[in-house]
JSON list of C-alpha atoms in Angstrom, two decimals:
[
{"chain": "A", "resi": 1, "resn": "GLN", "atom": "CA", "xyz": [-12.93, 16.48, 19.40]},
{"chain": "A", "resi": 2, "resn": "VAL", "atom": "CA", "xyz": [-11.80, 19.46, 17.29]},
{"chain": "A", "resi": 3, "resn": "GLN", "atom": "CA", "xyz": [-13.51, 20.06, 13.99]},
{"chain": "A", "resi": 4, "resn": "LEU", "atom": "CA", "xyz": [-12.63, 22.33, 11.19]},
{"chain": "A", "resi": 5, "resn": "VAL", "atom": "CA", "xyz": [-15.24, 23.52, 8.75]},
{"chain": "A", "resi": 6, "resn": "GLU", "atom": "CA", "xyz": [-14.50, 25.51, 5.62]},
{"chain": "A", "resi": 7, "resn": "SER", "atom": "CA", "xyz": [-17.11, 27.80, 3.98]},
{"chain": "A", "resi": 8, "resn": "GLY", "atom": "CA", "xyz": [-17.11, 30.14, 1.11]},
{"chain": "A", "resi": 9, "resn": "PRO", "atom": "CA", "xyz": [-18.26, 30.46, -2.53]},
{"chain": "A", "resi": 10, "resn": "GLY", "atom": "CA", "xyz": [-18.13, 27.46, -4.90]},
{"chain": "A", "resi": 11, "resn": "LEU", "atom": "CA", "xyz": [-17.86, 29.62, -8.07]},
{"chain": "A", "resi": 12, "resn": "VAL", "atom": "CA", "xyz": [-15.81, 32.76, -8.48]},
{"chain": "A", "resi": 13, "resn": "ASN", "atom": "CA", "xyz": [-15.14, 34.91, -11.55]},
{"chain": "A", "resi": 14, "resn": "PRO", "atom": "CA", "xyz": [-11.54, 35.48, -12.82]},
{"chain": "A", "resi": 15, "resn": "SER", "atom": "CA", "xyz": [-9.92, 38.57, -11.36]},
{"chain": "A", "resi": 16, "resn": "GLN", "atom": "CA", "xyz": [-12.07, 38.61, -8.31]},
{"chain": "A", "resi": 17, "resn": "THR", "atom": "CA", "xyz": [-11.09, 37.95, -4.82]},
{"chain": "A", "resi": 18, "resn": "LEU", "atom": "CA", "xyz": [-11.81, 34.68, -3.07]},
{"chain": "A", "resi": 19, "resn": "THR", "atom": "CA", "xyz": [-12.58, 34.64, 0.72]},
{"chain": "A", "resi": 20, "resn": "LEU", "atom": "CA", "xyz": [-12.82, 31.41, 2.57]},
{"chain": "A", "resi": 21, "resn": "THR", "atom": "CA", "xyz": [-13.48, 31.01, 6.34]},
{"chain": "A", "resi": 22, "resn": "CYS", "atom": "CA", "xyz": [-12.57, 28.06, 8.56]},
{"chain": "A", "resi": 23, "resn": "ALA", "atom": "CA", "xyz": [-14.60, 27.63, 11.73]},
{"chain": "A", "resi": 24, "resn": "VAL", "atom": "CA", "xyz": [-12.76, 25.81, 14.54]},
{"chain": "A", "resi": 25, "resn": "SER", "atom": "CA", "xyz": [-14.76, 24.00, 17.26]},
{"chain": "A", "resi": 26, "resn": "SER", "atom": "CA", "xyz": [-13.51, 22.59, 20.50]},
{"chain": "A", "resi": 27, "resn": "GLY", "atom": "CA", "xyz": [-10.27, 24.37, 20.97]},
{"chain": "A", "resi": 28, "resn": "SER", "atom": "CA", "xyz": [-8.95, 27.99, 20.78]},
{"chain": "A", "resi": 29, "resn": "ILE", "atom": "CA", "xyz": [-7.11, 29.23, 17.73]},
{"chain": "A", "resi": 30, "resn": "THR", "atom": "CA", "xyz": [-5.00, 31.33, 20.22]},
{"chain": "A", "resi": 31, "resn": "SER", "atom": "CA", "xyz": [-3.59, 28.14, 21.86]},
{"chain": "A", "resi": 32, "resn": "ASN", "atom": "CA", "xyz": [0.18, 28.07, 21.88]},
{"chain": "A", "resi": 33, "resn": "TYR", "atom": "CA", "xyz": [0.16, 24.46, 20.92]},
{"chain": "A", "resi": 34, "resn": "TYR", "atom": "CA", "xyz": [-1.19, 25.02, 17.47]},
{"chain": "A", "resi": 35, "resn": "ALA", "atom": "CA", "xyz": [-1.06, 27.20, 14.29]},
{"chain": "A", "resi": 36, "resn": "TRP", "atom": "CA", "xyz": [-3.77, 27.13, 11.45]},
{"chain": "A", "resi": 37, "resn": "SER", "atom": "CA", "xyz": [-3.00, 26.57, 7.78]},
{"chain": "A", "resi": 38, "resn": "TRP", "atom": "CA", "xyz": [-4.63, 26.71, 4.33]},
{"chain": "A", "resi": 39, "resn": "ILE", "atom": "CA", "xyz": [-3.80, 24.16, 1.64]},
{"chain": "A", "resi": 40, "resn": "ARG", "atom": "CA", "xyz": [-5.29, 23.48, -1.70]},
{"chain": "A", "resi": 41, "resn": "GLN", "atom": "CA", "xyz": [-5.42, 20.66, -4.26]},
{"chain": "A", "resi": 42, "resn": "PRO", "atom": "CA", "xyz": [-6.15, 21.41, -7.90]},
{"chain": "A", "resi": 43, "resn": "PRO", "atom": "CA", "xyz": [-7.89, 18.71, -9.88]},
{"chain": "A", "resi": 44, "resn": "GLY", "atom": "CA", "xyz": [-5.51, 15.96, -10.77]},
{"chain": "A", "resi": 45, "resn": "LYS", "atom": "CA", "xyz": [-2.54, 17.56, -8.92]},
{"chain": "A", "resi": 46, "resn": "GLY", "atom": "CA", "xyz": [-0.98, 17.36, -5.55]},
{"chain": "A", "resi": 47, "resn": "LEU", "atom": "CA", "xyz": [-1.47, 19.30, -2.37]},
{"chain": "A", "resi": 48, "resn": "GLU", "atom": "CA", "xyz": [-0.14, 22.90, -2.33]},
{"chain": "A", "resi": 49, "resn": "TRP", "atom": "CA", "xyz": [0.51, 24.77, 1.08]},
{"chain": "A", "resi": 50, "resn": "LEU", "atom": "CA", "xyz": [-0.75, 28.35, 0.85]},
{"chain": "A", "resi": 51, "resn": "GLY", "atom": "CA", "xyz": [0.07, 29.75, 4.30]},
{"chain": "A", "resi": 52, "resn": "VAL", "atom": "CA", "xyz": [-0.32, 29.70, 8.04]},
{"chain": "A", "resi": 53, "resn": "ILE", "atom": "CA", "xyz": [-1.35, 31.94, 10.92]},
{"chain": "A", "resi": 54, "resn": "SER", "atom": "CA", "xyz": [0.32, 31.33, 14.29]},
{"chain": "A", "resi": 55, "resn": "SER", "atom": "CA", "xyz": [-1.35, 31.51, 17.68]},
{"chain": "A", "resi": 56, "resn": "ASP", "atom": "CA", "xyz": [-0.23, 35.19, 18.11]},
{"chain": "A", "resi": 57, "resn": "GLY", "atom": "CA", "xyz": [-1.60, 36.16, 14.63]},
{"chain": "A", "resi": 58, "resn": "THR", "atom": "CA", "xyz": [1.91, 35.98, 12.81]},
{"chain": "A", "resi": 59, "resn": "THR", "atom": "CA", "xyz": [1.41, 34.84, 9.24]},
{"chain": "A", "resi": 60, "resn": "TYR", "atom": "CA", "xyz": [3.67, 33.03, 6.85]},
{"chain": "A", "resi": 61, "resn": "TYR", "atom": "CA", "xyz": [2.91, 32.47, 3.11]},
{"chain": "A", "resi": 62, "resn": "SER", "atom": "CA", "xyz": [4.04, 30.35, 0.23]},
{"chain": "A", "resi": 63, "resn": "PRO", "atom": "CA", "xyz": [6.54, 32.40, -1.73]},
{"chain": "A", "resi": 64, "resn": "ASN", "atom": "CA", "xyz": [4.70, 31.41, -4.96]},
{"chain": "A", "resi": 65, "resn": "LEU", "atom": "CA", "xyz": [1.44, 32.96, -3.85]},
{"chain": "A", "resi": 66, "resn": "LYS", "atom": "CA", "xyz": [2.60, 35.56, -1.15]},
{"chain": "A", "resi": 67, "resn": "SER", "atom": "CA", "xyz": [1.58, 38.59, -3.33]},
{"chain": "A", "resi": 68, "resn": "ARG", "atom": "CA", "xyz": [-1.95, 37.35, -3.75]},
{"chain": "A", "resi": 69, "resn": "THR", "atom": "CA", "xyz": [-2.60, 35.74, -0.32]},
{"chain": "A", "resi": 70, "resn": "SER", "atom": "CA", "xyz": [-3.66, 37.00, 3.05]},
{"chain": "A", "resi": 71, "resn": "ILE", "atom": "CA", "xyz": [-4.61, 34.94, 6.08]},
{"chain": "A", "resi": 72, "resn": "SER", "atom": "CA", "xyz": [-6.47, 36.59, 9.09]},
{"chain": "A", "resi": 73, "resn": "ARG", "atom": "CA", "xyz": [-8.41, 35.57, 12.01]},
{"chain": "A", "resi": 74, "resn": "ASP", "atom": "CA", "xyz": [-11.36, 36.43, 14.20]},
{"chain": "A", "resi": 75, "resn": "THR", "atom": "CA", "xyz": [-10.58, 35.22, 17.70]},
{"chain": "A", "resi": 76, "resn": "SER", "atom": "CA", "xyz": [-14.14, 36.13, 18.98]},
{"chain": "A", "resi": 77, "resn": "LYS", "atom": "CA", "xyz": [-15.62, 33.66, 16.53]},
{"chain": "A", "resi": 78, "resn": "ASN", "atom": "CA", "xyz": [-12.65, 31.18, 16.78]},
{"chain": "A", "resi": 79, "resn": "GLN", "atom": "CA", "xyz": [-12.20, 31.21, 12.97]},
{"chain": "A", "resi": 80, "resn": "PHE", "atom": "CA", "xyz": [-9.60, 32.11, 10.51]},
{"chain": "A", "resi": 81, "resn": "SER", "atom": "CA", "xyz": [-9.86, 33.17, 6.84]},
{"chain": "A", "resi": 82, "resn": "LEU", "atom": "CA", "xyz": [-8.08, 32.96, 3.52]},
{"chain": "A", "resi": 83, "resn": "GLN", "atom": "CA", "xyz": [-8.18, 35.73, 0.87]},
{"chain": "A", "resi": 84, "resn": "LEU", "atom": "CA", "xyz": [-6.75, 35.12, -2.52]},
{"chain": "A", "resi": 85, "resn": "ASN", "atom": "CA", "xyz": [-6.69, 38.05, -4.92]},
{"chain": "A", "resi": 86, "resn": "SER", "atom": "CA", "xyz": [-6.67, 38.37, -8.72]},
{"chain": "A", "resi": 87, "resn": "LEU", "atom": "CA", "xyz": [-8.11, 34.87, -9.25]},
{"chain": "A", "resi": 88, "resn": "ILE", "atom": "CA", "xyz": [-7.15, 32.89, -12.39]},
{"chain": "A", "resi": 89, "resn": "PRO", "atom": "CA", "xyz": [-8.65, 29.59, -13.66]},
{"chain": "A", "resi": 90, "resn": "GLU", "atom": "CA", "xyz": [-5.64, 27.80, -12.31]},
{"chain": "A", "resi": 91, "resn": "ASP", "atom": "CA", "xyz": [-6.76, 28.74, -8.79]},
{"chain": "A", "resi": 92, "resn": "THR", "atom": "CA", "xyz": [-9.51, 26.26, -9.20]},
{"chain": "A", "resi": 93, "resn": "ALA", "atom": "CA", "xyz": [-8.98, 23.66, -6.45]},
{"chain": "A", "resi": 94, "resn": "VAL", "atom": "CA", "xyz": [-10.31, 21.99, -3.32]},
{"chain": "A", "resi": 95, "resn": "TYR", "atom": "CA", "xyz": [-9.30, 24.21, -0.55]},
{"chain": "A", "resi": 96, "resn": "TYR", "atom": "CA", "xyz": [-8.65, 22.79, 2.92]},
{"chain": "A", "resi": 97, "resn": "CYS", "atom": "CA", "xyz": [-7.96, 24.31, 6.29]},
{"chain": "A", "resi": 98, "resn": "ALA", "atom": "CA", "xyz": [-5.89, 22.43, 8.81]},
{"chain": "A", "resi": 99, "resn": "ARG", "atom": "CA", "xyz": [-4.56, 22.57, 12.29]},
{"chain": "A", "resi": 100, "resn": "VAL", "atom": "CA", "xyz": [-0.72, 22.43, 12.66]},
{"chain": "A", "resi": 101, "resn": "GLY", "atom": "CA", "xyz": [0.82, 21.06, 15.81]},
{"chain": "A", "resi": 102, "resn": "ILE", "atom": "CA", "xyz": [3.60, 23.04, 17.67]},
{"chain": "A", "resi": 103, "resn": "ALA", "atom": "CA", "xyz": [6.27, 21.41, 20.00]},
{"chain": "A", "resi": 104, "resn": "LEU", "atom": "CA", "xyz": [9.17, 23.28, 21.39]},
{"chain": "A", "resi": 105, "resn": "GLY", "atom": "CA", "xyz": [8.56, 26.02, 18.90]},
{"chain": "A", "resi": 106, "resn": "VAL", "atom": "CA", "xyz": [8.64, 23.77, 15.87]},
{"chain": "A", "resi": 107, "resn": "TYR", "atom": "CA", "xyz": [5.69, 23.14, 13.57]},
{"chain": "A", "resi": 108, "resn": "TYR", "atom": "CA", "xyz": [5.66, 19.34, 13.29]},
{"chain": "A", "resi": 109, "resn": "GLY", "atom": "CA", "xyz": [2.65, 18.44, 11.07]},
{"chain": "A", "resi": 110, "resn": "MET", "atom": "CA", "xyz": [-1.04, 19.01, 10.22]},
{"chain": "A", "resi": 111, "resn": "ASP", "atom": "CA", "xyz": [-3.11, 16.66, 12.44]},
{"chain": "A", "resi": 112, "resn": "LYS", "atom": "CA", "xyz": [-6.56, 17.96, 11.85]},
{"chain": "A", "resi": 113, "resn": "TRP", "atom": "CA", "xyz": [-8.07, 18.81, 8.47]},
{"chain": "A", "resi": 114, "resn": "GLY", "atom": "CA", "xyz": [-11.40, 20.16, 7.33]},
{"chain": "A", "resi": 115, "resn": "ARG", "atom": "CA", "xyz": [-13.36, 18.28, 4.64]},
{"chain": "A", "resi": 116, "resn": "GLY", "atom": "CA", "xyz": [-12.39, 20.82, 1.94]},
{"chain": "A", "resi": 117, "resn": "THR", "atom": "CA", "xyz": [-14.41, 23.03, -0.24]},
{"chain": "A", "resi": 118, "resn": "LEU", "atom": "CA", "xyz": [-14.23, 23.13, -4.01]},
{"chain": "A", "resi": 119, "resn": "VAL", "atom": "CA", "xyz": [-13.71, 26.50, -5.48]},
{"chain": "A", "resi": 120, "resn": "THR", "atom": "CA", "xyz": [-14.08, 26.93, -9.33]},
{"chain": "A", "resi": 121, "resn": "VAL", "atom": "CA", "xyz": [-12.67, 30.01, -11.01]},
{"chain": "A", "resi": 122, "resn": "SER", "atom": "CA", "xyz": [-14.62, 30.52, -14.15]},
{"chain": "A", "resi": 123, "resn": "SER", "atom": "CA", "xyz": [-16.60, 33.14, -15.97]}
]
């Protein structure tokens, strides 16, 4: 059974860079059947998609955050990471990583999620 586990700092100062890592068990992140995504949920608000990295390492980002976001991967550790630069308090949220199913070249949904990790941006 695949599991996704997020890790990273719980408190970050404004203007700094956030780095979160998602460790994936039981299944390779290079599998052609899946891509890997980051999503966040600010307190009291809905889910916001941040970006995705495909099985070949291609990345796609939300236009709203593209200038501040980077997703990368370490295939030797079977994990992928999120970097979010120039943090502001509005970046405070629970951050989730998720697996995205792919069929016939189409991303059809996120079928496995991590539990999420709360990141607070505050001085």
